[in-house]
Amino acid sequence: MNQMSATHQFVAEPSVSVRDLDIAFGAHKVIADLDLEIARGEFLVLLGPSGCGKSTLLNAIAGLIDIADGEIWISGENVTWAEPKDRGIGMVFQSYALYPRMSVEQNLSFGLKIAGLPKAEIAARVEKAAALLHLSELLKRKPAELSGGQRQRVAIGRALVRQVDVFLFDEPLSNLDAKLRNELRVEVKKLHQQLGNTMIYVTHDQVEAMTLADRIAVMRSGVIQQLGPPQEIYRRPVNRFVASFIGSPGMNFFDGEIVGTGDGLSVALKGERVDLSRYAFADRPEPGRKVAFGLRPEHIAIAGARDGQVAATGPVEIVEPMGADTIVWTRYAGQPLTIRTDGESRVRAGDTITFSFDPAVACIFDAANEARL
Ligand SMILES: Nc1ncnc2c1ncn2[C@@H]1O[C@H](COP(=O)(O)OP(=O)(O)OP(=O)(O)O)[C@@H](O)[C@H]1O
Ligand SMILES: [Mg+2]
């Protein structure tokens, strides 16, 4: 599967379709020929490093920026030239710009008043959103009297009361401390389960992406590198960029070369050789191909080899206890190797350990173009 076809997935009943999208700021092309279809009720996460174009894409869907070319469809309508308010979307930003002089209740109801909804309808919607977001007790307070997490819930509430089909979130939790972020992340997931709306959620946090998404679109320099369910992105990353963006600690990479013939291929690493008869190649390489051999820290065991596994020994350089797990730093094939082992591990710096892995769960990438082999 090449990188283009990996992102050209069409869904049966699209809620949002982005077709052939081009966006440029002056001469600077930020997004080129981007296609993306999001199913009704899907939770889609746009994931990528700072500056890759996540907010630009979201803002284009919202109608907040001009596009150079392409079309945007929402709920079966071409909204490419529609005003943001006419697109049937609700948006939550990283900086939750609440009206400081208004109470929570007024913040929630303001947009509906402007839209001219009847009073009873407004009250019902505010009550429902407040209950969903645990804000019912706080309706009379001003934003200054709320915690960061509560303020962010009000910001989400302002999008909720609009009762739209599609919610757009741009890093809504990134201003919160780690504990609050985890709590609100679970609430966002619950909210999605209860409401069943389409959600497009921008983040550069891989944990948020993995835990929330039905599908993740991993972006780099304005191009979707891979689009798929979290487990697929984790297990079968299409290139080295995607592989290194997901997982913590990150995947270990070793420089190597494919050797052998026919079915009997191996990878020669510095001073080591790994038999690849158990590795399912997506794109079978010829001997002599330079590759990067990738191993996730959690796929390596501090134990001898069992069937089909590869074992090696190495010096323990650093041990990082993390509570539930321990990260052990050793060396393999002349390069550093991190191993994620259990929290009860008694391994100490200075020990020599035997470790093993199954080549079937490795990831092998072409050294030059970084595509998965
Ligand atoms: N209004 C603008 N004018 C010029 N360049 C812009 C503008 N907005 C964004 N860019 C550029 O477009 C690129 C994509 O920006 P964007 O804000 O979409 O990134 P992002 O993926 O959301 O990053 P972050 O995670 O930092 O929010 C960047 O190179 C940025 O500098
Ligand atoms: Mg952004």
GROMACS .gro file of C-alpha atoms and ligand atoms in nm:
model
  405
    1MET     CA    1   0.000   0.000   0.000
    2ASN     CA    2   0.152   0.331  -0.099
    3GLN     CA    3   0.109   0.647   0.103
    4MET     CA    4  -0.155   0.800  -0.124
    5SER     CA    5  -0.394   0.505  -0.115
    6ALA     CA    6  -0.351   0.484   0.262
    7THR     CA    7  -0.529   0.818   0.294
    8HIS     CA    8  -0.784   0.781   0.014
    9GLN     CA    9  -1.051   0.603   0.211
   10PHE     CA   10  -1.410   0.682   0.124
   11VAL     CA   11  -1.682   0.631   0.380
   12ALA     CA   12  -2.039   0.524   0.312
   13GLU     CA   13  -2.220   0.818   0.471
   14PRO     CA   14  -1.979   1.109   0.500
   15SER     CA   15  -2.051   1.377   0.755
   16VAL     CA   16  -1.760   1.593   0.643
   17SER     CA   17  -1.575   1.566   0.312
   18VAL     CA   18  -1.266   1.764   0.221
   19ARG     CA   19  -1.180   1.733  -0.147
   20ASP     CA   20  -0.860   1.838  -0.321
   21LEU     CA   21  -0.799   2.109  -0.066
   22ASP     CA   22  -0.524   2.367  -0.127
   23ILE     CA   23  -0.438   2.638   0.122
   24ALA     CA   24  -0.159   2.890   0.092
   25PHE     CA   25  -0.056   3.188   0.301
   26GLY     CA   26   0.100   3.415   0.040
   27ALA     CA   27   0.357   3.207  -0.143
   28HIS     CA   28   0.370   2.954   0.143
   29LYS     CA   29   0.164   2.646   0.052
   30VAL     CA   30   0.047   2.490   0.378
   31ILE     CA   31  -0.193   2.224   0.247
   32ALA     CA   32  -0.187   2.069  -0.100
   33ASP     CA   33  -0.437   1.829  -0.261
   34LEU     CA   34  -0.572   1.706   0.069
   35ASP     CA   35  -0.865   1.460   0.067
   36LEU     CA   36  -1.041   1.347   0.381
   37GLU     CA   37  -1.381   1.188   0.447
   38ILE     CA   38  -1.523   1.163   0.795
   39ALA     CA   39  -1.816   0.935   0.870
   40ARG     CA   40  -2.130   1.042   1.053
   41GLY     CA   41  -2.071   1.004   1.425
   42GLU     CA   42  -1.701   0.938   1.383
   43PHE     CA   43  -1.438   1.072   1.622
   44LEU     CA   44  -1.152   1.174   1.394
   45VAL     CA   45  -0.827   1.304   1.541
   46LEU     CA   46  -0.584   1.519   1.341
   47LEU     CA   47  -0.243   1.446   1.492
   48GLY     CA   48   0.093   1.596   1.401
   49PRO     CA   49   0.379   1.815   1.515
   50SER     CA   50   0.357   2.191   1.560
   51GLY     CA   51   0.319   2.376   1.232
   52CYS     CA   52   0.206   2.075   1.024
   53GLY     CA   53  -0.127   2.237   0.933
   54LYS     CA   54  -0.375   2.083   1.178
   55SER     CA   55  -0.539   2.411   1.281
   56THR     CA   56  -0.531   2.536   0.923
   57LEU     CA   57  -0.728   2.230   0.808
   58LEU     CA   58  -0.975   2.263   1.095
   59ASN     CA   59  -1.020   2.636   1.034
   60ALA     CA   60  -1.084   2.565   0.667
   61ILE     CA   61  -1.359   2.317   0.759
   62ALA     CA   62  -1.502   2.578   0.995
   63GLY     CA   63  -1.492   2.846   0.725
   64LEU     CA   64  -1.258   3.072   0.921
   65ILE     CA   65  -0.995   3.096   0.648
   66ASP     CA   66  -1.006   3.121   0.271
   67ILE     CA   67  -0.906   2.822   0.068
   68ALA     CA   68  -0.716   2.845  -0.260
   69ASP     CA   69  -0.882   2.545  -0.421
   70GLY     CA   70  -1.099   2.244  -0.341
   71GLU     CA   71  -1.436   2.178  -0.181
   72ILE     CA   72  -1.572   2.122   0.166
   73TRP     CA   73  -1.897   1.935   0.224
   74ILE     CA   74  -2.078   1.907   0.557
   75SER     CA   75  -2.390   1.691   0.607
   76GLY     CA   76  -2.441   1.655   0.233
   77GLU     CA   77  -2.410   2.024   0.148
   78ASN     CA   78  -2.132   2.202  -0.032
   79VAL     CA   79  -2.033   2.466   0.226
   80THR     CA   80  -1.713   2.575   0.054
   81TRP     CA   81  -1.838   2.934   0.037
   82ALA     CA   82  -2.078   2.931   0.333
   83GLU     CA   83  -2.032   3.151   0.639
   84PRO     CA   84  -1.903   2.972   0.951
   85LYS     CA   85  -2.240   3.020   1.126
   86ASP     CA   86  -2.421   2.850   0.841
   87ARG     CA   87  -2.208   2.535   0.837
   88GLY     CA   88  -2.379   2.343   1.117
   89ILE     CA   89  -2.063   2.323   1.325
   90GLY     CA   90  -1.962   2.405   1.680
   91MET     CA   91  -1.602   2.490   1.753
   92VAL     CA   92  -1.390   2.478   2.070
   93PHE     CA   93  -1.049   2.642   2.072
   94GLN     CA   94  -0.741   2.600   2.287
   95SER     CA   95  -0.782   2.950   2.429
   96TYR     CA   96  -1.134   2.941   2.571
   97ALA     CA   97  -1.233   3.303   2.510
   98LEU     CA   98  -1.524   3.327   2.753
   99TYR     CA   99  -1.699   3.659   2.808
  100PRO     CA  100  -1.548   3.765   3.143
  101ARG     CA  101  -1.839   3.980   3.261
  102MET     CA  102  -2.102   3.720   3.190
  103SER     CA  103  -2.198   3.432   3.417
  104VAL     CA  104  -2.155   3.072   3.302
  105GLU     CA  105  -2.524   3.066   3.215
  106GLN     CA  106  -2.497   3.384   3.008
  107ASN     CA  107  -2.186   3.255   2.836
  108LEU     CA  108  -2.373   2.941   2.739
  109SER     CA  109  -2.688   3.119   2.622
  110PHE     CA  110  -2.541   3.425   2.452
  111GLY     CA  111  -2.501   3.276   2.104
  112LEU     CA  112  -2.853   3.133   2.113
  113LYS     CA  113  -2.999   3.471   2.211
  114ILE     CA  114  -2.819   3.637   1.922
  115ALA     CA  115  -2.963   3.370   1.694
  116GLY     CA  116  -3.310   3.463   1.824
  117LEU     CA  117  -3.413   3.131   1.977
  118PRO     CA  118  -3.717   3.132   2.208
  119LYS     CA  119  -3.638   3.173   2.578
  120ALA     CA  120  -3.774   2.835   2.684
  121GLU     CA  121  -3.568   2.658   2.417
  122ILE     CA  122  -3.253   2.840   2.529
  123ALA     CA  123  -3.314   2.749   2.893
  124ALA     CA  124  -3.369   2.383   2.805
  125ARG     CA  125  -3.051   2.361   2.599
  126VAL     CA  126  -2.839   2.537   2.863
  127GLU     CA  127  -2.975   2.307   3.132
  128LYS     CA  128  -2.899   1.999   2.927
  129ALA     CA  129  -2.545   2.108   2.837
  130ALA     CA  130  -2.473   2.211   3.197
  131ALA     CA  131  -2.588   1.872   3.324
  132LEU     CA  132  -2.374   1.685   3.068
  133LEU     CA  133  -2.067   1.890   3.156
  134HIS     CA  134  -2.120   1.899   3.536
  135LEU     CA  135  -2.172   2.276   3.533
  136SER     CA  136  -2.521   2.289   3.685
  137GLU     CA  137  -2.392   2.410   4.022
  138LEU     CA  138  -2.174   2.677   3.862
  139LEU     CA  139  -2.421   2.858   3.636
  140LYS     CA  140  -2.420   3.183   3.835
  141ARG     CA  141  -2.041   3.214   3.855
  142LYS     CA  142  -1.820   3.435   3.637
  143PRO     CA  143  -1.527   3.280   3.443
  144ALA     CA  144  -1.276   3.433   3.688
  145GLU     CA  145  -1.436   3.225   3.964
  146LEU     CA  146  -1.378   2.896   3.781
  147SER     CA  147  -1.083   2.657   3.757
  148GLY     CA  148  -0.914   2.605   3.421
  149GLY     CA  149  -1.095   2.275   3.370
  150GLN     CA  150  -1.431   2.430   3.453
  151ARG     CA  151  -1.369   2.715   3.210
  152GLN     CA  152  -1.281   2.472   2.939
  153ARG     CA  153  -1.603   2.282   3.008
  154VAL     CA  154  -1.796   2.607   2.963
  155ALA     CA  155  -1.619   2.656   2.630
  156ILE     CA  156  -1.726   2.307   2.526
  157GLY     CA  157  -2.076   2.385   2.652
  158ARG     CA  158  -2.100   2.687   2.425
  159ALA     CA  159  -2.046   2.457   2.129
  160LEU     CA  160  -2.284   2.193   2.269
  161VAL     CA  161  -2.586   2.422   2.308
  162ARG     CA  162  -2.581   2.489   1.935
  163GLN     CA  163  -2.694   2.127   1.881
  164VAL     CA  164  -2.502   2.088   1.559
  165ASP     CA  165  -2.401   1.773   1.375
  166VAL     CA  166  -2.028   1.838   1.378
  167PHE     CA  167  -1.797   1.952   1.654
  168LEU     CA  168  -1.451   2.085   1.583
  169PHE     CA  169  -1.199   2.088   1.869
  170ASP     CA  170  -0.860   2.256   1.840
  171GLU     CA  171  -0.635   2.137   2.125
  172PRO     CA  172  -0.909   2.205   2.380
  173LEU     CA  173  -0.717   2.050   2.670
  174SER     CA  174  -0.362   2.166   2.609
  175ASN     CA  175  -0.376   2.457   2.855
  176LEU     CA  176  -0.466   2.227   3.143
  177ASP     CA  177  -0.234   2.047   3.381
  178ALA     CA  178  -0.171   1.677   3.321
  179LYS     CA  179  -0.420   1.542   3.575
  180LEU     CA  180  -0.705   1.767   3.463
  181ARG     CA  181  -0.626   1.690   3.103
  182ASN     CA  182  -0.667   1.318   3.170
  183GLU     CA  183  -0.997   1.377   3.350
  184LEU     CA  184  -1.142   1.599   3.080
  185ARG     CA  185  -1.020   1.363   2.810
  186VAL     CA  186  -1.238   1.092   2.958
  187GLU     CA  187  -1.529   1.339   2.974
  188VAL     CA  188  -1.486   1.427   2.607
  189LYS     CA  189  -1.500   1.058   2.523
  190LYS     CA  190  -1.813   1.008   2.735
  191LEU     CA  191  -1.971   1.310   2.571
  192HIS     CA  192  -1.909   1.164   2.229
  193GLN     CA  193  -2.058   0.831   2.336
  194GLN     CA  194  -2.369   1.008   2.467
  195LEU     CA  195  -2.421   1.253   2.180
  196GLY     CA  196  -2.295   1.050   1.885
  197ASN     CA  197  -2.200   1.364   1.688
  198THR     CA  198  -1.918   1.380   1.440
  199MET     CA  199  -1.608   1.513   1.611
  200ILE     CA  200  -1.289   1.639   1.454
  201TYR     CA  201  -1.027   1.688   1.719
  202VAL     CA  202  -0.685   1.846   1.670
  203THR     CA  203  -0.399   1.754   1.900
  204HIS     CA  204  -0.026   1.695   1.902
  205ASP     CA  205  -0.068   1.465   2.202
  206GLN     CA  206  -0.043   1.103   2.091
  207VAL     CA  207  -0.213   0.978   2.407
  208GLU     CA  208  -0.521   1.190   2.337
  209ALA     CA  209  -0.516   1.069   1.979
  210MET     CA  210  -0.486   0.701   2.070
  211THR     CA  211  -0.749   0.710   2.344
  212LEU     CA  212  -1.015   0.923   2.175
  213ALA     CA  213  -1.004   0.846   1.805
  214ASP     CA  214  -1.206   0.610   1.593
  215ARG     CA  215  -0.949   0.701   1.329
  216ILE     CA  216  -0.635   0.912   1.346
  217ALA     CA  217  -0.504   1.119   1.057
  218VAL     CA  218  -0.131   1.169   1.112
  219MET     CA  219  -0.017   1.487   0.938
  220ARG     CA  220   0.326   1.615   0.841
  221SER     CA  221   0.392   1.933   0.645
  222GLY     CA  222   0.031   1.963   0.533
  223VAL     CA  223   0.010   1.605   0.407
  224ILE     CA  224  -0.184   1.321   0.571
  225GLN     CA  225   0.073   1.047   0.613
  226GLN     CA  226  -0.163   0.779   0.740
  227LEU     CA  227  -0.533   0.755   0.819
  228GLY     CA  228  -0.659   0.465   1.024
  229PRO     CA  229  -0.774   0.326   1.358
  230PRO     CA  230  -0.530   0.386   1.646
  231GLN     CA  231  -0.420   0.022   1.664
  232GLU     CA  232  -0.337   0.014   1.294
  233ILE     CA  233  -0.134   0.336   1.322
  234TYR     CA  234   0.049   0.185   1.620
  235ARG     CA  235   0.104  -0.161   1.475
  236ARG     CA  236   0.157  -0.090   1.108
  237PRO     CA  237   0.287   0.266   1.068
  238VAL     CA  238   0.329   0.341   0.696
  239ASN     CA  239   0.656   0.524   0.741
  240ARG     CA  240   0.924   0.607   0.991
  241PHE     CA  241   0.771   0.946   1.072
  242VAL     CA  242   0.440   0.791   1.183
  243ALA     CA  243   0.627   0.516   1.370
  244SER     CA  244   0.831   0.764   1.568
  245PHE     CA  245   0.537   0.995   1.640
  246ILE     CA  246   0.332   0.727   1.819
  247GLY     CA  247   0.454   0.547   2.131
  248SER     CA  248   0.635   0.662   2.443
  249PRO     CA  249   0.923   0.606   2.482
  250GLY     CA  250   0.953   0.611   2.105
  251MET     CA  251   1.041   0.324   1.876
  252ASN     CA  252   1.409   0.217   1.874
  253PHE     CA  253   1.569   0.238   1.529
  254PHE     CA  254   1.880   0.055   1.402
  255ASP     CA  255   2.063   0.108   1.076
  256GLY     CA  256   2.078  -0.210   0.874
  257GLU     CA  257   2.095  -0.378   0.536
  258ILE     CA  258   1.879  -0.653   0.388
  259VAL     CA  259   2.080  -0.969   0.320
  260GLY     CA  260   2.000  -1.322   0.198
  261THR     CA  261   1.788  -1.452  -0.089
  262GLY     CA  262   1.424  -1.526  -0.169
  263ASP     CA  263   1.231  -1.631   0.140
  264GLY     CA  264   1.546  -1.639   0.350
  265LEU     CA  265   1.588  -1.267   0.407
  266SER     CA  266   1.761  -1.126   0.716
  267VAL     CA  267   1.862  -0.782   0.825
  268ALA     CA  268   2.227  -0.724   0.906
  269LEU     CA  269   2.270  -0.474   1.186
  270LYS     CA  270   2.602  -0.370   1.331
  271GLY     CA  271   2.741  -0.697   1.472
  272GLU     CA  272   2.398  -0.865   1.471
  273ARG     CA  273   2.180  -1.047   1.223
  274VAL     CA  274   1.803  -1.084   1.253
  275ASP     CA  275   1.619  -1.352   1.058
  276LEU     CA  276   1.311  -1.202   0.888
  277SER     CA  277   1.129  -1.521   0.785
  278ARG     CA  278   0.854  -1.429   1.036
  279TYR     CA  279   0.826  -1.066   0.922
  280ALA     CA  280   0.533  -0.990   0.690
  281PHE     CA  281   0.676  -0.755   0.428
  282ALA     CA  282   0.437  -0.503   0.278
  283ASP     CA  283   0.690  -0.437   0.006
  284ARG     CA  284   0.952  -0.712  -0.021
  285PRO     CA  285   1.299  -0.559  -0.060
  286GLU     CA  286   1.591  -0.688  -0.263
  287PRO     CA  287   1.914  -0.783  -0.079
  288GLY     CA  288   2.142  -0.484  -0.034
  289ARG     CA  289   1.860  -0.243   0.051
  290LYS     CA  290   1.955  -0.006   0.334
  291VAL     CA  291   1.688  -0.002   0.602
  292ALA     CA  292   1.594   0.125   0.946
  293PHE     CA  293   1.495  -0.163   1.174
  294GLY     CA  294   1.242  -0.046   1.435
  295LEU     CA  295   1.148  -0.208   1.767
  296ARG     CA  296   0.905  -0.071   2.021
  297PRO     CA  297   1.035  -0.068   2.382
  298GLU     CA  298   0.729  -0.266   2.497
  299HIS     CA  299   0.797  -0.540   2.241
  300ILE     CA  300   1.126  -0.636   2.399
  301ALA     CA  301   1.138  -0.868   2.701
  302ILE     CA  302   1.415  -0.900   2.956
  303ALA     CA  303   1.426  -1.277   2.913
  304GLY     CA  304   1.580  -1.542   2.691
  305ALA     CA  305   1.438  -1.616   2.347
  306ARG     CA  306   1.134  -1.837   2.295
  307ASP     CA  307   1.018  -1.979   1.959
  308GLY     CA  308   1.131  -1.765   1.669
  309GLN     CA  309   1.256  -1.485   1.889
  310VAL     CA  310   1.594  -1.318   1.879
  311ALA     CA  311   1.800  -1.284   2.196
  312ALA     CA  312   2.098  -1.062   2.278
  313THR     CA  313   2.278  -0.931   2.582
  314GLY     CA  314   2.364  -0.576   2.673
  315PRO     CA  315   2.483  -0.353   2.957
  316VAL     CA  316   2.222  -0.166   3.159
  317GLU     CA  317   2.308   0.205   3.144
  318ILE     CA  318   2.007   0.371   3.307
  319VAL     CA  319   1.694   0.246   3.484
  320GLU     CA  320   1.388   0.475   3.500
  321PRO     CA  321   1.116   0.352   3.738
  322MET     CA  322   0.776   0.487   3.624
  323GLY     CA  323   0.551   0.318   3.879
  324ALA     CA  324   0.353   0.076   3.667
  325ASP     CA  325   0.650   0.014   3.435
  326THR     CA  326   1.024   0.056   3.428
  327ILE     CA  327   1.224   0.187   3.133
  328VAL     CA  328   1.561   0.016   3.097
  329TRP     CA  329   1.829   0.167   2.873
  330THR     CA  330   2.078  -0.075   2.722
  331ARG     CA  331   2.262  -0.115   2.392
  332TYR     CA  332   2.200  -0.330   2.086
  333ALA     CA  333   2.383  -0.336   1.753
  334GLY     CA  334   2.599  -0.043   1.856
  335GLN     CA  335   2.304   0.185   1.936
  336PRO     CA  336   2.097   0.272   2.245
  337LEU     CA  337   1.794   0.052   2.309
  338THR     CA  338   1.507   0.125   2.547
  339ILE     CA  339   1.303  -0.159   2.693
  340ARG     CA  340   0.973  -0.114   2.873
  341THR     CA  341   0.946  -0.374   3.146
  342ASP     CA  342   0.725  -0.420   3.451
  343GLY     CA  343   0.729  -0.193   3.755
  344GLU     CA  344   0.861  -0.472   3.978
  345SER     CA  345   1.182  -0.507   3.776
  346ARG     CA  346   1.495  -0.549   3.987
  347VAL     CA  347   1.734  -0.461   3.704
  348ARG     CA  348   2.007  -0.213   3.812
  349ALA     CA  349   2.245   0.011   3.622
  350GLY     CA  350   2.567  -0.183   3.564
  351ASP     CA  351   2.391  -0.520   3.525
  352THR     CA  352   2.424  -0.722   3.208
  353ILE     CA  353   2.085  -0.835   3.079
  354THR     CA  354   1.961  -1.084   2.825
  355PHE     CA  355   1.669  -0.952   2.623
  356SER     CA  356   1.462  -1.088   2.337
  357PHE     CA  357   1.212  -0.982   2.075
  358ASP     CA  358   0.998  -1.128   1.800
  359PRO     CA  359   1.102  -1.000   1.455
  360ALA     CA  360   0.739  -1.044   1.344
  361VAL     CA  361   0.637  -0.731   1.540
  362ALA     CA  362   0.931  -0.519   1.424
  363CYS     CA  363   0.884  -0.237   1.172
  364ILE     CA  364   1.125  -0.210   0.882
  365PHE     CA  365   1.155   0.110   0.680
  366ASP     CA  366   1.349   0.198   0.368
  367ALA     CA  367   1.646   0.409   0.483
  368ALA     CA  368   1.610   0.651   0.193
  369ASN     CA  369   1.237   0.722   0.155
  370GLU     CA  370   1.139   0.596   0.503
  371ALA     CA  371   0.839   0.397   0.372
  372ARG     CA  372   0.742   0.074   0.544
  373LEU     CA  373   0.877  -0.241   0.382
  374LIG     N1  374  -0.234   3.338   0.909
  374LIG     C1  375  -0.119   3.282   0.868
  374LIG     N2  376  -0.033   3.344   0.788
  374LIG     C2  377   0.081   3.286   0.746
  374LIG     N3  378   0.120   3.162   0.780
  374LIG     C3  379   0.038   3.093   0.861
  374LIG     C4  380  -0.085   3.148   0.910
  374LIG     N4  381  -0.145   3.055   0.988
  374LIG     C5  382  -0.062   2.948   0.989
  374LIG     N5  383   0.047   2.969   0.911
  374LIG     C6  384   0.156   2.874   0.885
  374LIG     O1  385   0.097   2.754   0.836
  374LIG     C7  386   0.159   2.639   0.890
  374LIG     C8  387   0.057   2.554   0.959
  374LIG     O2  388   0.008   2.621   1.073
  374LIG     P1  389  -0.102   2.559   1.170
  374LIG     O3  390  -0.142   2.665   1.265
  374LIG     O4  391  -0.208   2.497   1.088
  374LIG     O5  392  -0.017   2.446   1.244
  374LIG     P2  393  -0.063   2.344   1.360
  374LIG     O6  394  -0.042   2.208   1.304
  374LIG     O7  395  -0.199   2.377   1.408
  374LIG     O8  396   0.048   2.370   1.471
  374LIG     P3  397   0.034   2.383   1.633
  374LIG     O9  398   0.038   2.243   1.685
  374LIG    O10  399   0.158   2.459   1.669
  374LIG    O11  400  -0.093   2.456   1.665
  374LIG     C9  401   0.270   2.691   0.978
  374LIG    O12  402   0.390   2.689   0.906
  374LIG    C10  403   0.227   2.833   1.011
  374LIG    O13  404   0.341   2.913   1.034
  375MG      MG  405  -0.270   2.455   1.587
   0.00000   0.00000   0.00000
